[in-house]
Structure formats: structure tokens, C-alpha cells
Amino acid sequence: MRLHEYQSKDVFSKYQIPTPKGRLASTPEEAKLIAEELNTAVVLKAQVLVGGRGKAGGIRLVKSPGEAGEEASRILGAQIKEIPVRRLLVEEAVNIQQEIYLGMTIDRETGNILLISSAEGGVDIEEIARVSPEKIVKININPMLGLQDFQGRFLATEIEIPRDLWRVFVSICRNLYDAFRDLDATLAEINPLVITTDNHLTALDGKIILDDNALFRHPDYIDKRDISAETPEEIEAQKFGLAYIKLDGNIGCLVNGAGLAMATMDIIQHKGGKPANFLDIGGGASSEKVAAALRIILADPQVDTVLINIFGGITRCDEVANGIKLALNTLKTDLPFIVRLAGTHEDEGRRILADANLETVESLQEAAEKAVKLSLEPVS
Amino acid sequence: MSILINGSTRLVVQGITGSEGAFHARKMLAYGTSIVAGVTPGKGGEWVLDGKIPVFDSVKSSVEVTGANTSVIFAPARFAADAILEAADAGIRLIVCVTEGIPVKEMMTVKHVIQEKNVCLIGPNSPGLISPDDAIVGIIPGSITMKGNVGVISRSGTLTYEVVHALKQAGIGTSTCVGIGGDPIVGTNFSEILSHFEADSQTDFVVMIGEIGGREEENAAGFIAESMTKPVIGFIAGQAAPPNKRMGHAGAIVEGGVGNAESKITALQSAGVQIARYPEEIPELIETL
């Protein structure tokens, strides 16, 4: 689960990481009021969970409370990459001397935490990592020992932070590490961590991603999940515990298992077709879940062919077949279905589908070839 | 011989009284796996699977009484990391964790402990292993495989079934099939399993099934180039997937351009691995070798 900038900054404040003064506004009047309170030039920042806010006009520097109100009413009414802006962070403007990158993530191979930093932070950090990897410093933290101060000092010297800021920098590293551990984060980054012209460190922007598998330990955040960046189909899919990602092709796919779902998309593409979606019903899906999955696929107007590929292990083919039947009882559709069932209870599954006048095929290759052929035929 | 599991495997099932644990324990037993014990804290003293298998309160007591040397875990996600640590503490050297959804924080601890104790952990979020005709440890259906000379390693579940099934349809058997698990942190990586297959006299070819994300396949490519003499056939799922939903800058900085299907395929090909474009092409490639 990804936190908003304002939520990340709330975390930073709680962990004594300095941030610019500011508050959240959801109306132009509130934005104006906050600007009056701050009594200085302010920055309005749209709170949406997509990248490239600045370039899309979602970040504005304004000089007066009146201007803050006007700009706020413009941004609050707008959409950024099709997502409506509902909230703004109104913050005091900061004079920047240098932008630093400071981030933490998990090292999959060692089970350690990687602390990453660069003297050249800001929006182009990924480009810097690609072009000049030597400008990125990484430190491995053993979670059994925790972050040690000398590691923070090492980082400070490597990225050449002025000596008088070492102590604050090390404490920011330590506090970010504590927040990362306490919140079960998989990513915590401050980008940029700014050295101001009056020589202070402050977290100008932040991003935190929490481990979805650990949200049971953080019930406060479950209610705060922002779904405005997700499509209605994706929200519906989550409700049923389905993993669904919409793509731009015309062959709707329903598969059990993420790896097999990807392999099914691959073979469709290899045979010259285009998958309309990634959809993994998971292991041991009930017929209700299968029916919900099918409804989501059929709601996509681009879909003109449906390919169902099930390799039963925990999942039972008869349960899937019943789900298909259930969905087709309520949804009227003329679209062609290609169903491939293999594994646990495959014969029962085929029998159920034969009763519903649906043909099944033996192999994945055959299923993909048929689906692609049908999907390329002109719609009559 | 197969790798990791064989006729001398003595298996303890952690979570044997839960619905999944009970269901799969029955299947493993029916296949001929030597299950010697089950563990569910609070249910010690019971007998399950038609009175054939004793249940213990702890892994330690099950090892003392039955001489169990391998464990498979079906415990729910919140308790599974504890179950792994318990098995490691009881002296089990091969632990297979089927459970999905264990928080990363717990897995960081587990990873450090198993390295320190030199325990082989397969998973979590793994379908387990099968050495056809000898043993199933996990949930791979026995009927889709047959005994043979191809070792199979995979990060995925049902895609693995698809591949071993396609091999069987083509008359090609498996020495051992290992699902290393799909979670960000897993106990054992591709390279370690590859080295087992390299040393195994029953295995003549290895099939490696990877998928997009992480650096696991790129690392394995390095190992294959340096240490494998046996031919390796690879398949990478996710060639048609759109660019990953991004995990913030830190992920991109760490992985620095690796992780997509193209990078993995290029790395494996330059290590001499033949790449299949879809699962059913794997047996065709083996037949040409």
C-alpha cells in the first residue's frame, strides 16, 4: 500500500525528521487560510498517487494567500493523469541549496535493508542511477543489528554533506530506519532531502510503501487506502481477491496463478494476438470468485474473445466450470469462449461445460491458437 | 538419485490439522511419501489421517520421537515464520514452506537465521518439491509427472505444473521438480538448486522457469556460465507484460534496468541457455539436444 506525500510526511514528523511547515486542504478557502497562517510564500501540492505531478501542473508556488486560494480552486477542480485532485498539501516554500536522495528498501537476496543515498537527488534520480551509478551510494543494514551510526556517517562523507550537518543527517537516517521497521515498509524515501540556503536539512517530498501482507499490524492505514488511482474493474477485482490488470488487447484472459497467467499472455502474443488483461484467480478459487472474474472481463468493451486457462492443483476444474456456468446464467454474451482445463477434476469440469454447450481444448498451445484466430476475425 | 527429497525423507507436516495441511498430507501419503509426524501446537497426542500419523505439540518432540528430517509448513501466514524458525531450531535441515503472504519483516529474520544454521529453506509461497515415484513434499500433483532425467526449477506454481505436464505428454520425465517460491525473500535461490542438479547423477538436463521482477534469473545466468556443464533450458514468463507498475525510485535504482523479460532472456542466452518462447516448446528444445 502506497502512502500519499502528506501521510509520509506525517510519519516523518512523528519520527523527528524535519519537514516544511504545512497542512492539508480540501477546499480553496482552507488553502487560503493555511497560507495566511504560514504568512510566507507557499507551495500547493496535489495529493494524487501518480508520478509526474509537477510536470502535469499539480505543484504551484504562490506568493500571497489570495493567489493560494485562486490556484487551489484551479488544481482542486483538475485531473492529473485522469485522477481527480481532492486534496492539496499547502506548505511553506523553501529556498534550496542542494537536493539529496535518501531511500530505503529491501534487498531480496540477503534479507537485509539497503540504505541508498546520492548527492544528486530530485526528479532525475533514476536517470542518474542509470547513467552515473557511481553517484549512488548503497549500504547494507543487517536487520538483526539495525542501522549503526557509523553507517550514517559513512554515507554523509561519501555524498559529501557539510560536516556541521552530519549529526542531523545521521539522526535522519536512524529515524527513517526506525519508521521503516515499525511500519513494515518495503520502501521509504525522502526525495529530495534538501539543504536549505540557511543550512538546514528538510524532507521536501517523501514516499512510503507498506507491506500489504503486514497491514493487519497497522489497521489505521487499511481505512486510509486511496483507490482513486485504480479503475472500477481493479477495485471490483480486489473485492473478490482477484489480481487484475487491464491491458489494451481484445482477448480476455482468466487464469489460475500469476506465472501461468503471464505465460498465457505470452503465448497469445507469440501467436499474433493481444491479451486484454492479466487476471489471476489465485489458488482454490470458488465458483463465485470465478463468476466475478468473468463479469470483470466481460465488462471490458474491447474484449471480443475469452480464453480461460486452468491448471488445477489446489484449484478444482469442476469448481471453475460451475463458476463459468453461473456467470453465463446471468450475463448474456455472444462472445466466443475457449476453455482449457487440466489437472484436478478436469473430467468433471469438461462434463459441466459440455452441458452448458462450451467446448474445451486439451493444450495451452491449441487454446491460444484458437483464441487468436477468433479474435482476428472481423466482428459480424 | 533425485535431489533434496527421496526414499529416505522422513517428513513432519506443520499445520497438519488445518484444512489445507490435512488435505495435502493425505495426498502426499497416498503418493508414498514417508510422513512420520504432524505438528499443531495444542493438539499433541491426537492421531490423524485415519489414525496413522501422530500429532505433536512441537517440532522438537516430533523429531525426538520419530526421527523426522524434513518439514513442510502449511501454517497460516501470521504463524508461518515462527513455524520455520521452530523447525530450524529443532534441527530440521530441509524446510519447505507452502504458506503464502508472510510479512517481509519476518522473512528478513528467517533469512538470517537459516543462513546462520545452514538450513535449506524452500519457499515460502512455494508449491514444494516432487521426486517422481519417491516423494512429494508440498502440493504438486503427482499424476502430472513421471520419473526421468530432467531437473525442473521454478519461481511459480501452476506454470510449473504446465511445464512438467508438457514434458510428460512428450514422454520426458523429471528427476526432481523444485518450486523455490514467488515471494520477494525466499530461502533458496535458483543457483543453489542448479548446483544440486549439476551434482545429481539422475539429472541430465535442467529446465529453469523464471518470471519478470528481481535479479534472480540474472544471477543464475552468472552461475550457469561459470559452473554448469549440463544443458539448461529456460522460460521467462511475462514477455507480454507491460512495464512493471513501478515500486518507487529505490527499486529502480537497486535493479538498475534488470528485471524485465528481455534482460533476463539476454543474460540467460549469453550463458548458453536455450530459451523457449512458450511452455510447450520446452520438450521440443530438449528433444533437439
Coordinates of N, CA, C and O in Angstrom, one line a residue, chain A residues 104-173:
Chain A
M104 N 15.3 3.8 1.4 CA 15.5 2.5 2.0 C 14.6 1.5 1.3 O 13.4 1.8 1.1
T105 N 15.1 0.3 1.1 CA 14.3 -0.7 0.5 C 14.9 -2.1 1.0 O 15.9 -2.1 1.7
I106 N 14.2 -3.2 0.5 CA 14.6 -4.5 0.9 C 15.5 -5.1 -0.1 O 15.3 -5.0 -1.3
D107 N 16.6 -5.7 0.3 CA 17.5 -6.5 -0.6 C 17.0 -7.9 -0.6 O 17.1 -8.6 0.4
R108 N 16.4 -8.3 -1.7 CA 15.7 -9.6 -1.8 C 16.7 -10.8 -1.5 O 16.3 -11.8 -1.0
E109 N 18.0 -10.6 -2.0 CA 18.9 -11.8 -1.9 C 19.4 -12.0 -0.5 O 19.6 -13.2 -0.1
T110 N 19.7 -11.0 0.2 CA 20.3 -11.1 1.5 C 19.3 -11.0 2.7 O 19.7 -11.4 3.8
G111 N 18.1 -10.5 2.4 CA 17.2 -10.3 3.5 C 17.7 -9.1 4.4 O 17.3 -8.9 5.5
N112 N 18.5 -8.3 3.8 CA 19.0 -7.1 4.5 C 18.2 -5.9 4.0 O 17.4 -6.0 3.1
I113 N 18.4 -4.7 4.7 CA 17.8 -3.5 4.2 C 18.9 -2.6 3.5 O 20.0 -2.5 4.0
L114 N 18.6 -2.1 2.4 CA 19.5 -1.3 1.7 C 19.2 0.2 2.0 O 18.1 0.6 1.8
L115 N 20.2 0.9 2.4 CA 20.1 2.3 2.6 C 20.8 3.0 1.4 O 22.0 2.7 1.1
I116 N 20.1 3.8 0.7 CA 20.7 4.3 -0.6 C 20.7 5.9 -0.5 O 19.7 6.5 -0.1
S117 N 21.8 6.5 -1.0 CA 21.8 7.9 -1.0 C 22.6 8.4 -2.2 O 23.4 7.7 -2.8
S118 N 22.3 9.7 -2.5 CA 23.1 10.4 -3.6 C 23.1 11.8 -3.4 O 22.1 12.4 -2.8
A119 N 24.2 12.5 -3.7 CA 24.3 13.9 -3.6 C 23.4 14.6 -4.6 O 23.1 15.8 -4.5
E120 N 23.0 13.9 -5.7 CA 22.2 14.5 -6.7 C 20.8 13.9 -6.7 O 20.4 13.1 -7.5
G121 N 20.0 14.4 -5.7 CA 18.6 13.9 -5.6 C 17.7 14.7 -6.5 O 18.2 15.4 -7.4
G122 N 16.4 14.5 -6.3 CA 15.4 15.2 -7.1 C 14.8 14.3 -8.2 O 14.9 13.0 -8.1
V123 N 14.1 14.9 -9.1 CA 13.2 14.1 -10.0 C 14.0 13.2 -11.0 O 13.5 12.3 -11.5
D124 N 15.3 13.5 -11.2 CA 16.0 12.8 -12.2 C 16.9 11.7 -11.6 O 17.8 11.2 -12.2
I125 N 16.6 11.3 -10.4 CA 17.4 10.3 -9.7 C 17.6 9.0 -10.4 O 18.7 8.4 -10.4
E126 N 16.5 8.5 -11.0 CA 16.6 7.2 -11.7 C 17.5 7.3 -12.9 O 18.3 6.4 -13.2
E127 N 17.5 8.5 -13.6 CA 18.4 8.7 -14.7 C 19.8 8.7 -14.3 O 20.7 8.1 -14.9
I128 N 20.1 9.4 -13.1 CA 21.4 9.4 -12.6 C 21.9 8.0 -12.2 O 23.0 7.6 -12.6
A129 N 21.0 7.2 -11.6 CA 21.4 5.8 -11.3 C 21.8 5.0 -12.5 O 22.6 4.1 -12.5
R130 N 21.1 5.3 -13.6 CA 21.3 4.6 -14.9 C 22.6 5.1 -15.6 O 23.5 4.3 -15.9
V131 N 22.8 6.4 -15.6 CA 23.9 6.9 -16.4 C 25.2 7.0 -15.6 O 26.3 6.7 -16.0
S132 N 25.1 7.4 -14.3 CA 26.3 7.5 -13.4 C 26.1 6.8 -12.1 O 25.9 7.4 -11.1
P133 N 26.0 5.4 -12.2 CA 25.8 4.6 -11.0 C 26.8 4.9 -9.8 O 26.5 4.7 -8.7
E134 N 28.0 5.5 -10.2 CA 29.0 5.7 -9.1 C 28.5 6.9 -8.2 O 29.1 7.1 -7.1
K135 N 27.5 7.6 -8.7 CA 27.0 8.7 -7.8 C 26.0 8.2 -6.8 O 25.4 9.0 -6.0
I136 N 25.7 6.9 -6.8 CA 24.7 6.4 -5.9 C 25.5 5.5 -4.9 O 26.3 4.7 -5.2
V137 N 25.3 5.8 -3.6 CA 26.0 5.0 -2.5 C 24.9 4.1 -1.8 O 23.9 4.6 -1.5
K138 N 25.3 2.8 -1.7 CA 24.4 1.9 -1.1 C 25.1 1.3 0.2 O 26.2 0.9 0.1
I139 N 24.3 1.1 1.2 CA 24.8 0.5 2.4 C 23.8 -0.6 2.8 O 22.6 -0.5 2.8
N140 N 24.4 -1.8 3.2 CA 23.6 -2.9 3.6 C 23.4 -2.9 5.1 O 24.4 -2.8 5.8
I141 N 22.2 -2.9 5.6 CA 21.9 -3.0 7.0 C 21.4 -4.3 7.4 O 20.4 -4.8 6.9
N142 N 22.1 -5.0 8.3 CA 21.6 -6.3 8.8 C 20.5 -6.0 9.8 O 20.7 -5.3 10.8
P143 N 19.3 -6.4 9.5 CA 18.1 -6.1 10.4 C 18.3 -6.7 11.8 O 17.6 -6.2 12.7
M144 N 19.1 -7.7 12.0 CA 19.3 -8.3 13.3 C 20.1 -7.3 14.2 O 20.1 -7.4 15.4
L145 N 20.9 -6.4 13.5 CA 21.7 -5.5 14.3 C 21.2 -4.1 14.2 O 21.4 -3.3 15.1
G146 N 20.4 -3.7 13.1 CA 19.9 -2.4 13.0 C 20.9 -1.5 12.4 O 22.1 -1.8 12.2
L147 N 20.5 -0.3 12.1 CA 21.4 0.7 11.5 C 22.3 1.3 12.6 O 21.9 1.7 13.6
Q148 N 23.6 1.3 12.3 CA 24.6 1.9 13.2 C 25.0 3.3 12.8 O 24.9 3.6 11.6
D149 N 25.3 4.1 13.8 CA 25.6 5.5 13.5 C 26.8 5.6 12.5 O 26.8 6.5 11.6
F150 N 27.8 4.7 12.6 CA 28.9 4.9 11.7 C 28.5 4.7 10.2 O 29.1 5.3 9.3
Q151 N 27.4 3.9 10.0 CA 27.0 3.7 8.6 C 26.4 5.0 8.1 O 26.6 5.4 6.9
G152 N 25.7 5.7 9.0 CA 25.1 7.0 8.6 C 26.2 8.0 8.3 O 26.2 8.8 7.3
R153 N 27.3 8.0 9.2 CA 28.4 8.9 9.0 C 29.1 8.6 7.7 O 29.6 9.5 6.9
F154 N 29.3 7.3 7.4 CA 30.0 6.9 6.2 C 29.2 7.4 4.9 O 29.8 8.0 4.0
L155 N 27.9 7.3 5.0 CA 27.1 7.8 3.9 C 27.3 9.4 3.8 O 27.4 9.9 2.7
A156 N 27.3 10.1 4.9 CA 27.4 11.5 4.9 C 28.7 11.9 4.3 O 28.8 12.9 3.5
T157 N 29.8 11.2 4.6 CA 31.1 11.5 4.0 C 31.1 11.2 2.5 O 31.6 11.9 1.7
E158 N 30.5 10.0 2.1 CA 30.5 9.6 0.7 C 29.8 10.6 -0.2 O 30.2 10.8 -1.3
I159 N 28.7 11.1 0.3 CA 28.0 12.1 -0.6 C 28.3 13.5 -0.2 O 27.7 14.5 -0.7
E160 N 29.4 13.7 0.6 CA 30.0 15.0 0.9 C 29.0 16.0 1.4 O 28.9 17.1 0.9
I161 N 28.3 15.6 2.5 CA 27.5 16.5 3.2 C 28.4 17.4 4.1 O 29.3 16.9 4.7
P162 N 28.1 18.7 4.2 CA 29.0 19.5 5.1 C 29.0 19.0 6.5 O 28.0 18.5 7.0
R163 N 30.2 19.1 7.1 CA 30.4 18.5 8.5 C 29.4 18.9 9.5 O 29.0 18.1 10.3
D164 N 29.0 20.2 9.5 CA 28.1 20.7 10.5 C 26.7 20.1 10.4 O 25.9 20.2 11.3
L165 N 26.4 19.4 9.3 CA 25.1 18.7 9.1 C 25.2 17.2 9.4 O 24.1 16.6 9.3
W166 N 26.3 16.7 9.6 CA 26.5 15.2 9.8 C 25.5 14.7 10.9 O 24.9 13.7 10.7
R167 N 25.6 15.4 12.0 CA 24.8 14.9 13.2 C 23.3 14.8 12.9 O 22.7 13.8 13.1
V168 N 22.8 15.8 12.2 CA 21.4 15.8 11.8 C 21.1 14.7 10.8 O 20.1 14.0 10.8
F169 N 22.0 14.6 9.8 CA 21.9 13.7 8.7 C 21.8 12.2 9.3 O 21.0 11.4 8.9
V170 N 22.7 11.9 10.2 CA 22.8 10.6 10.8 C 21.5 10.3 11.6 O 20.9 9.2 11.5
S171 N 21.0 11.3 12.3 CA 19.7 11.1 13.0 C 18.5 10.9 12.1 O 17.6 10.1 12.3
I172 N 18.6 11.6 10.9 CA 17.5 11.4 9.9 C 17.6 9.9 9.4 O 16.5 9.3 9.3
C173 N 18.8 9.5 9.1 CA 18.9 8.1 8.7 C 18.4 7.1 9.7 O 17.6 6.2 9.4

